[in-house]
Short mmCIF file of C-alpha atoms and ligand atoms in Angstrom, two decimals:
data_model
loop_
_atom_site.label_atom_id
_atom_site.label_comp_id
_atom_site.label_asym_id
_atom_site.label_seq_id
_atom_site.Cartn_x
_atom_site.Cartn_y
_atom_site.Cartn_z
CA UNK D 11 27.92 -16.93 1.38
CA UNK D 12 24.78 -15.21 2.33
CA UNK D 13 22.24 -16.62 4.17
CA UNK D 14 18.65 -16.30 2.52
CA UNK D 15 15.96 -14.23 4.45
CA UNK D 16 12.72 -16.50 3.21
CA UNK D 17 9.74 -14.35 2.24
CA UNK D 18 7.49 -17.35 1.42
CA UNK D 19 8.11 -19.23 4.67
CA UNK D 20 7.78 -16.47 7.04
CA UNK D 21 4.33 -14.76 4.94
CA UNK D 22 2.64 -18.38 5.72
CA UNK D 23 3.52 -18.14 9.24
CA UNK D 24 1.73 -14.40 9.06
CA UNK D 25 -1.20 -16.01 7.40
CA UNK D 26 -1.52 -18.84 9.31
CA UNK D 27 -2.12 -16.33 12.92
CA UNK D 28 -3.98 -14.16 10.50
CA UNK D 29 -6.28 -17.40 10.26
CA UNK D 30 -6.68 -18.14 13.67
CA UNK D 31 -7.53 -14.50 14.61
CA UNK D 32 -9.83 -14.37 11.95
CA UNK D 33 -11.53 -17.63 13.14
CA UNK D 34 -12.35 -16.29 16.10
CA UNK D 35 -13.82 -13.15 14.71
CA UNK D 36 -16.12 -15.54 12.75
CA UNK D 37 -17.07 -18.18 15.11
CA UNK D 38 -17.63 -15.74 18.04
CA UNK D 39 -19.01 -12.62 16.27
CA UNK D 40 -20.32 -14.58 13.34
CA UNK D 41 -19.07 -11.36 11.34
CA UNK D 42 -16.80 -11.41 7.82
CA UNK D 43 -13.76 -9.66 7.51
CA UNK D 44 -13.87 -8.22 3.58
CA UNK D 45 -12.04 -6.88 1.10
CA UNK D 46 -13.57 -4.95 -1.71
CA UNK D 47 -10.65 -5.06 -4.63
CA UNK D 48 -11.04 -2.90 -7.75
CA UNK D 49 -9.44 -4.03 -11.39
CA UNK D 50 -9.76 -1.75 -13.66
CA UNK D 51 -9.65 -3.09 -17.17
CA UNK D 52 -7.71 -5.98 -18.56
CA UNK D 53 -3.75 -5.55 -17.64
CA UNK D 54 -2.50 -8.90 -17.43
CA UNK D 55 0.36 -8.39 -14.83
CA UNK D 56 -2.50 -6.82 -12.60
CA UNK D 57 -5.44 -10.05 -12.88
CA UNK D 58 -2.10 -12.48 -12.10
CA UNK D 59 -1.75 -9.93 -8.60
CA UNK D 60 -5.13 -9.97 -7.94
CA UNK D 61 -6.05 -13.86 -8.23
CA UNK D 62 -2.80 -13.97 -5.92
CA UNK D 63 -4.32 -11.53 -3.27
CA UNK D 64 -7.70 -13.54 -3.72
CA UNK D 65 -6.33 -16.97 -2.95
CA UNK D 66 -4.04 -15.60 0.16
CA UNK D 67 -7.55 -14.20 1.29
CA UNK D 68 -9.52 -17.13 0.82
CA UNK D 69 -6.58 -18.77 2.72
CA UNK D 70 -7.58 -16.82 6.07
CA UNK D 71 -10.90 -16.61 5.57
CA UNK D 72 -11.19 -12.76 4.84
CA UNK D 73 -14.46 -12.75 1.90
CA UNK D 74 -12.72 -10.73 -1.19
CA UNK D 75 -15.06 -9.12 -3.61
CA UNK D 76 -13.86 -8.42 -6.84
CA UNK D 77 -15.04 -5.21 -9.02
CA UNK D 78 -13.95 -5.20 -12.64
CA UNK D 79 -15.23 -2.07 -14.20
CA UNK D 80 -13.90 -1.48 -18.15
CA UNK D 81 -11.34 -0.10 -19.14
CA UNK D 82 -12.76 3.20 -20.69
CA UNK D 83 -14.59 3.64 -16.99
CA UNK D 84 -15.30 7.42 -16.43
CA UNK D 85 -12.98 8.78 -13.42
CA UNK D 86 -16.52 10.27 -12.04
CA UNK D 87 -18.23 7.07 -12.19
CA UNK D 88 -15.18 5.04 -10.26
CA UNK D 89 -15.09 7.47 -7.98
CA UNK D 90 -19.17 6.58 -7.66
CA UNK D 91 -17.75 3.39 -7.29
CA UNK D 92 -15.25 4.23 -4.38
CA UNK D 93 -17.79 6.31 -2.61
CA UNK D 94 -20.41 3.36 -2.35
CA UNK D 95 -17.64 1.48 -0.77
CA UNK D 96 -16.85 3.63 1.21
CA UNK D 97 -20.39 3.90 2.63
CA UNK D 98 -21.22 0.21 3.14
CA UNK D 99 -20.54 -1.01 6.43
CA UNK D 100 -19.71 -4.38 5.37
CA UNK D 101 -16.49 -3.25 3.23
CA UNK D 102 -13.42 -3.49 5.80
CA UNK D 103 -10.80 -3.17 2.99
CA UNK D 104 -10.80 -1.17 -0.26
CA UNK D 105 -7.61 -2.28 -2.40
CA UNK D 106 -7.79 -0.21 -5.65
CA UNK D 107 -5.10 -2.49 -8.04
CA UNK D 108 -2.47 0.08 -10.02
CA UNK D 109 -1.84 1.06 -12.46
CA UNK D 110 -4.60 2.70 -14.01
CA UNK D 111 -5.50 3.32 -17.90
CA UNK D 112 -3.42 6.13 -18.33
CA UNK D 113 -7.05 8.92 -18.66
CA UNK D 114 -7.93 8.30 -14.62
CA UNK D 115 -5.55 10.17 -12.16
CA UNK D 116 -4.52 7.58 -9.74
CA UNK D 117 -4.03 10.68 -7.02
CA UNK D 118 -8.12 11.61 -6.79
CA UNK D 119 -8.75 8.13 -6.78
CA UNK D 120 -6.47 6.73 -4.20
CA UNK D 121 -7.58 10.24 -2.29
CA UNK D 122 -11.57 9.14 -2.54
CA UNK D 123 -10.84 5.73 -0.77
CA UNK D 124 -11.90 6.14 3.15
CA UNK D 125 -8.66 5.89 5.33
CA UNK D 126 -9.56 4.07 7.66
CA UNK D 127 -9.93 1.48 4.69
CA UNK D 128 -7.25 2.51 2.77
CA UNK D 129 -5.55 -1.22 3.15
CA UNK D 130 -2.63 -0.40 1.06
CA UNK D 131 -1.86 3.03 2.92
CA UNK D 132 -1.52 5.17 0.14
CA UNK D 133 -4.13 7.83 1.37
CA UNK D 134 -2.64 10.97 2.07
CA UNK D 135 -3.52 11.14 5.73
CA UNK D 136 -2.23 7.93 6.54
CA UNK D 137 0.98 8.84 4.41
CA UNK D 138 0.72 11.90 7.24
CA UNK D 139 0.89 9.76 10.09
CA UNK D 140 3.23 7.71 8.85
CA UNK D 141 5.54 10.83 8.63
CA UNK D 142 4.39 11.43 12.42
CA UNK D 143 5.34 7.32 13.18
CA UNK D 144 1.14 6.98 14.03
CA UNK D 145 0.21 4.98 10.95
CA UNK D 146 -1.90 2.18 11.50
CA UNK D 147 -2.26 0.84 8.13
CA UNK D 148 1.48 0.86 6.67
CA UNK D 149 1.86 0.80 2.72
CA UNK D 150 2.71 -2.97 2.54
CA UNK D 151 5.77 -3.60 0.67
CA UNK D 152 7.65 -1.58 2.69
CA UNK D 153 5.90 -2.72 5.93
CA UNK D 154 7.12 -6.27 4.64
CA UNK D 155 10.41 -5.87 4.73
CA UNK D 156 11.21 -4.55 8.23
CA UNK D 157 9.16 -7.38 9.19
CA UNK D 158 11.48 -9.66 7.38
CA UNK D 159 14.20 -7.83 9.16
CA UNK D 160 12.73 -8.04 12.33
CA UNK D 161 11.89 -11.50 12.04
CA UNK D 162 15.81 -12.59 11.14
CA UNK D 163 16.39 -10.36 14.18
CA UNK D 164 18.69 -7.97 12.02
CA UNK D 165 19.28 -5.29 13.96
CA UNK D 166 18.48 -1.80 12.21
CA UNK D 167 19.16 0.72 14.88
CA UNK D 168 22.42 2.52 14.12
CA UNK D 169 22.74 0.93 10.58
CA UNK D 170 23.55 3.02 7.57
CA UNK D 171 20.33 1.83 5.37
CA UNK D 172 20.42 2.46 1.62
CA UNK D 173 17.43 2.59 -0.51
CA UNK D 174 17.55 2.63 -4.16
CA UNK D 175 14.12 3.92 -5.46
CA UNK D 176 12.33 6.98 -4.01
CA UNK D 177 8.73 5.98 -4.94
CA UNK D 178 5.79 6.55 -3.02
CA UNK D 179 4.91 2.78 -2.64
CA UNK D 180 7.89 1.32 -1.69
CA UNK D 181 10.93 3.70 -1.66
CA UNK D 182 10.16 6.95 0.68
CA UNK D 183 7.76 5.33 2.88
CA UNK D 184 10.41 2.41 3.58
CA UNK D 185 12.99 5.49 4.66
CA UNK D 186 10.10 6.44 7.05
CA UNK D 187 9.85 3.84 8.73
CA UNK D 188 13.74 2.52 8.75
CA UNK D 189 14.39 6.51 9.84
CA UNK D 190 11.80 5.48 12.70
CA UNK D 191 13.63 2.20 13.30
CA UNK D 192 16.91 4.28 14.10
CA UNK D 193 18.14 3.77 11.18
CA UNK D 194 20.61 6.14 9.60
CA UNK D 195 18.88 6.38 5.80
CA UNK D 196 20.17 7.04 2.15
CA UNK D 197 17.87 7.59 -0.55
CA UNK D 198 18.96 6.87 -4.45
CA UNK D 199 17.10 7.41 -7.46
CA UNK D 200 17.72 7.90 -11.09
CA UNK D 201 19.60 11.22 -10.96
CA UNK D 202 22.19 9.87 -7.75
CA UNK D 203 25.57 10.54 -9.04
CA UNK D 204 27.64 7.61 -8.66
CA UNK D 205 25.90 5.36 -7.18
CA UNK D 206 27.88 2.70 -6.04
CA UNK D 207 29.67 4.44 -3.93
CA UNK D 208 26.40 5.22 -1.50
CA UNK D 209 25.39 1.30 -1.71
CA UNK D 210 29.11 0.27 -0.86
CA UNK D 211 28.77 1.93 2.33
CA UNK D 212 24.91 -0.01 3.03
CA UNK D 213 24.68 -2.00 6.24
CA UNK D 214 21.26 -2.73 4.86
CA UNK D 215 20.71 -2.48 1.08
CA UNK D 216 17.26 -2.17 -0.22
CA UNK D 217 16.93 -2.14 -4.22
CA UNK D 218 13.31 -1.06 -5.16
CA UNK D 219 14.10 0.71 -8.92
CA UNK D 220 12.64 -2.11 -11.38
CA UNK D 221 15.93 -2.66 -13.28
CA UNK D 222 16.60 -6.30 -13.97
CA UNK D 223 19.84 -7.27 -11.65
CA UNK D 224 21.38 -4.02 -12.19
CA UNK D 225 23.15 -3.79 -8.32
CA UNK D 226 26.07 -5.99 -8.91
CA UNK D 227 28.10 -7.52 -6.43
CA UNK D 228 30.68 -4.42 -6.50
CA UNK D 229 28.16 -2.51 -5.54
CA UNK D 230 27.89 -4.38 -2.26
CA UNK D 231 29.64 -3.97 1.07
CA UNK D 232 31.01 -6.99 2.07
CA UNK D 233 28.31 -8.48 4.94
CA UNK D 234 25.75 -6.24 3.62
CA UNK D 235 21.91 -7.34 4.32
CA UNK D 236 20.13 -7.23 0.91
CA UNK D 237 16.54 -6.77 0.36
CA UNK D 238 15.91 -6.75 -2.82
CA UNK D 239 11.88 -5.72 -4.15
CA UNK D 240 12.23 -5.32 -7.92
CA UNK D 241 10.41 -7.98 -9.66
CA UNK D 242 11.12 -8.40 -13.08
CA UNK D 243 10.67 -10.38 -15.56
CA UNK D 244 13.07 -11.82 -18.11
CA UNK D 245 12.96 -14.45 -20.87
CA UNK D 246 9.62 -15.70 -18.39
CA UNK D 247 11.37 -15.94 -15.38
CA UNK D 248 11.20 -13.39 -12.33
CA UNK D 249 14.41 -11.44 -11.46
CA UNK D 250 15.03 -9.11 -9.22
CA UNK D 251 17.01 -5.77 -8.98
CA UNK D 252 19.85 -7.22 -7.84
CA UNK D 253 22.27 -10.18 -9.71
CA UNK D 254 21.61 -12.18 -7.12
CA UNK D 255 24.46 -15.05 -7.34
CA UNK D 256 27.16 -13.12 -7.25
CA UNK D 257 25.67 -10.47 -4.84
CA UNK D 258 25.00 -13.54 -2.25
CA UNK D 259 28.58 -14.51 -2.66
CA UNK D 260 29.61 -11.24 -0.32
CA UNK D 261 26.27 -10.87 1.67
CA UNK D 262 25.62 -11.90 5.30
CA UNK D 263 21.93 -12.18 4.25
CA UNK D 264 19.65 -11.88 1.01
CA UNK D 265 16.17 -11.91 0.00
CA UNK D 266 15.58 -14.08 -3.29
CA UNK D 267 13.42 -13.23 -6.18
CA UNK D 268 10.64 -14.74 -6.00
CA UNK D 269 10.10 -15.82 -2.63
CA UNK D 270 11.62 -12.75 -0.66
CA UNK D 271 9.62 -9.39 -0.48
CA UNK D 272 6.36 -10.51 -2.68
CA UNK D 273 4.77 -12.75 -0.69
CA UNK D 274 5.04 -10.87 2.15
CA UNK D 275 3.70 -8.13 0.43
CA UNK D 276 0.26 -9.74 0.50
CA UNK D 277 0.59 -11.13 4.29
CA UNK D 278 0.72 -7.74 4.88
CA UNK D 279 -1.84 -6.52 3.19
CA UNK D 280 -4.23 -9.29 4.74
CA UNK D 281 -2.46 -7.93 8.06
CA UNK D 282 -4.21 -4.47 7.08
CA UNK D 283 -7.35 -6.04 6.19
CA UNK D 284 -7.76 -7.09 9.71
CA UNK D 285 -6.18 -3.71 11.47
CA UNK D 286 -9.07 -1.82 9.13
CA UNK D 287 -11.31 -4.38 10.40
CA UNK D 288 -10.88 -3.59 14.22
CA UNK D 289 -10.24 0.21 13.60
CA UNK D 290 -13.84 0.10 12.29
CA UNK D 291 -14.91 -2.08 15.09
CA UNK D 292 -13.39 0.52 17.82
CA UNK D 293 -15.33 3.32 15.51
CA UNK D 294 -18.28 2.12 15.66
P1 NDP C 20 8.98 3.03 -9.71
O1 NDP C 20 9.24 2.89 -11.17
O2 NDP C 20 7.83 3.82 -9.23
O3 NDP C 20 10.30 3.65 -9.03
C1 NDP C 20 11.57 3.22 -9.40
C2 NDP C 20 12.59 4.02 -8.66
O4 NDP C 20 13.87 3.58 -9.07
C3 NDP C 20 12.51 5.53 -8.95
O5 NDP C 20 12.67 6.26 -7.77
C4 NDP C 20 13.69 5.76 -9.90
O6 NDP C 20 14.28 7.03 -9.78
C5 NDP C 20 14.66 4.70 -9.42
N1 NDP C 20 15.60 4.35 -10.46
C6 NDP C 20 15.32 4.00 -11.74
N2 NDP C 20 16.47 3.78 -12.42
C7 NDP C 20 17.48 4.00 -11.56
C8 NDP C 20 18.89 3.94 -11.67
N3 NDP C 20 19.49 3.62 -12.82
N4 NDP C 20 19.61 4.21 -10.58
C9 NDP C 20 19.03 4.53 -9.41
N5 NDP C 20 17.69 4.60 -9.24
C10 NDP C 20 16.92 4.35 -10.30
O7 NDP C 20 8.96 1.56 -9.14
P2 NDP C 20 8.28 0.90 -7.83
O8 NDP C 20 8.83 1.52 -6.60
O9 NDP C 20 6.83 0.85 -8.02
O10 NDP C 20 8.83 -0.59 -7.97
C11 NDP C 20 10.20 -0.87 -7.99
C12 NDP C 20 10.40 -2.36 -8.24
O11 NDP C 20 9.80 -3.07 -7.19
C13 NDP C 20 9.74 -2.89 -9.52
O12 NDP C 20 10.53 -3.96 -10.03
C14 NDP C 20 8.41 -3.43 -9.04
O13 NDP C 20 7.91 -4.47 -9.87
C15 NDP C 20 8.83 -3.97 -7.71
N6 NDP C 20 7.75 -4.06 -6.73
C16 NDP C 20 7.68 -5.20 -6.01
C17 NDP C 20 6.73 -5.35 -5.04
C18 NDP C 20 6.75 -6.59 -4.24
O14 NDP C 20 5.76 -6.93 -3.62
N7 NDP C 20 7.87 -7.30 -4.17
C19 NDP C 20 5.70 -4.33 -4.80
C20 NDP C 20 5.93 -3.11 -5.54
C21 NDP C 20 6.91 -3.01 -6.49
P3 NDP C 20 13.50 8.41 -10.15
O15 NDP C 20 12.61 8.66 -9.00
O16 NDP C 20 14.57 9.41 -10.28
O17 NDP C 20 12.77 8.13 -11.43
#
């Protein structure tokens, strides 16, 4: 039986020394760390992630600013909106929510934000140094799960790690950074011909594809370590990618759903909060 890698536990230890560095920053530099966020519109799913990401800031003491323009917001005048964020010095963070109503291309949006605020590390030079193992602010799903590894000390260098889902937030910057770990990485996506034979062979199994517990436990090496991102919901409840009670029954270790990768998804990104913080600081 699989013992469970826990997401919540180990994001409040992250937010809890996020705290105490951030009370120092405070009470000797009487300075604010912030984070400008941006929701466009009314999507439900997205005001439940943001009040989440607003509360885990409030938590550490990093001042979030919300922006809320409609939902029939020209591209020109967000980008109006990016660029004075861009230009006030008191902005450390600029978290631009996705998706977006389907008439504003996410691309010249995300590619307006300044990089060196770029908390979620989606701009395309920080995608660049990631690909050249420089980043400083890593996308953060992805950066949250080698920190979960890391923090079970499961060893990654030498281990065949599979990766279902190739996308740009989670999938191929997660093989980037496992490939920098020494890892020896597969990459699966919709058009993978048979596919459990590639995640039979994981030593580490990620599943980031959005399909409600579609990787079954014959998909699964016996031992495996399963990291599972996909959140999904069903009949009200959250699921993830992977059917996780029979899956746990031939894993050495598992991430639930919730509770595994989510929350540490927004340790992180308070973690990037404070890197764009000091990367400013060391700027200026
Ligand atoms: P995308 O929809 O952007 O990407 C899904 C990926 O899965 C694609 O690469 C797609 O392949 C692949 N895929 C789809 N169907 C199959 C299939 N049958 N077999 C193999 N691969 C398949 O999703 P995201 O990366 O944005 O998110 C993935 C999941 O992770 C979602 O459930 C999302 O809610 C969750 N998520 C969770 C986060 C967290 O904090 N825990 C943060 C971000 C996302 P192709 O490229 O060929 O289309």
């Amino acid at each position: 039986m699989a013992k469970i890698i826990d997401g919540k536990k180990e994001a409040a230890a992250i937010r809890a020394q996020i705290k105490s560095q951030i009370d120092k920053i405070t009470i000797q530099q009487t300075e604010k760390v912030n984070l400008d966020v941006i929701l466009v519109g009314h999507n439900p799913a997205s005001e439940v992630y943001v009040r989440l990401k607003e509360k885990a800031c409030a938590e550490v003491g990093i001042v979030s600013c919300k922006h809320t323009p409609p939902t029939d917001i020209a591209l020109k005048d967000l980008l109006l909106l990016v660029d004075q964020l861009n230009e006030d010095s008191n902005v450390n963070g600029i978290l631009l929510q996705l998706p977006l109503p389907s008439h504003l291309n996410i691309s010249k949006v995300l590619d307006r934000i300044d990089p060196i605020k770029d908390v979620d590390g989606f701009h395309p030079i920080n995608v660049g140094l990631l690909s050249q193992n420089q980043a400083k602010l890593l996308p953060c799903t992805p950066a949250g799960c080698v920190e979960l590894l890391d923090r079970y000390n499961i060893p990654i260098q030498g281990k065949h790690a599979v990766i279902v889902g190739r996308s740009n937030i989670v999938g191929k910057p997660l093989a980037t950074m496992l490939l920098h770990r020494n890892a020896t990485v597969s990459i699966c996506h919709s058009k993978t011909v048979d596919l459990a034979a590639i995640t039979l062979q994981a030593d580490i199994l990620v599943t980031a594809l959005g399909i409600p517990e579609m990787i079954k436990a014959g998909m699964v090496k016996e031992g495996a370590v399963v990291i599972d991102v996909g959140i999904n919901r069903v009949e009200n409840q959250l699921v993830g990618d992977v059917a996780f009670a029979e899956v746990a029954e031939k894993a050495s270790w598992i991430t639930p759903v919730p509770g595994g990768v989510g929350p540490m998804t927004i340790a992180m990104l308070l973690s990037n909060t404070l890197t764009a913080y000091r990367l400013q600081q060391t700027k200026s």
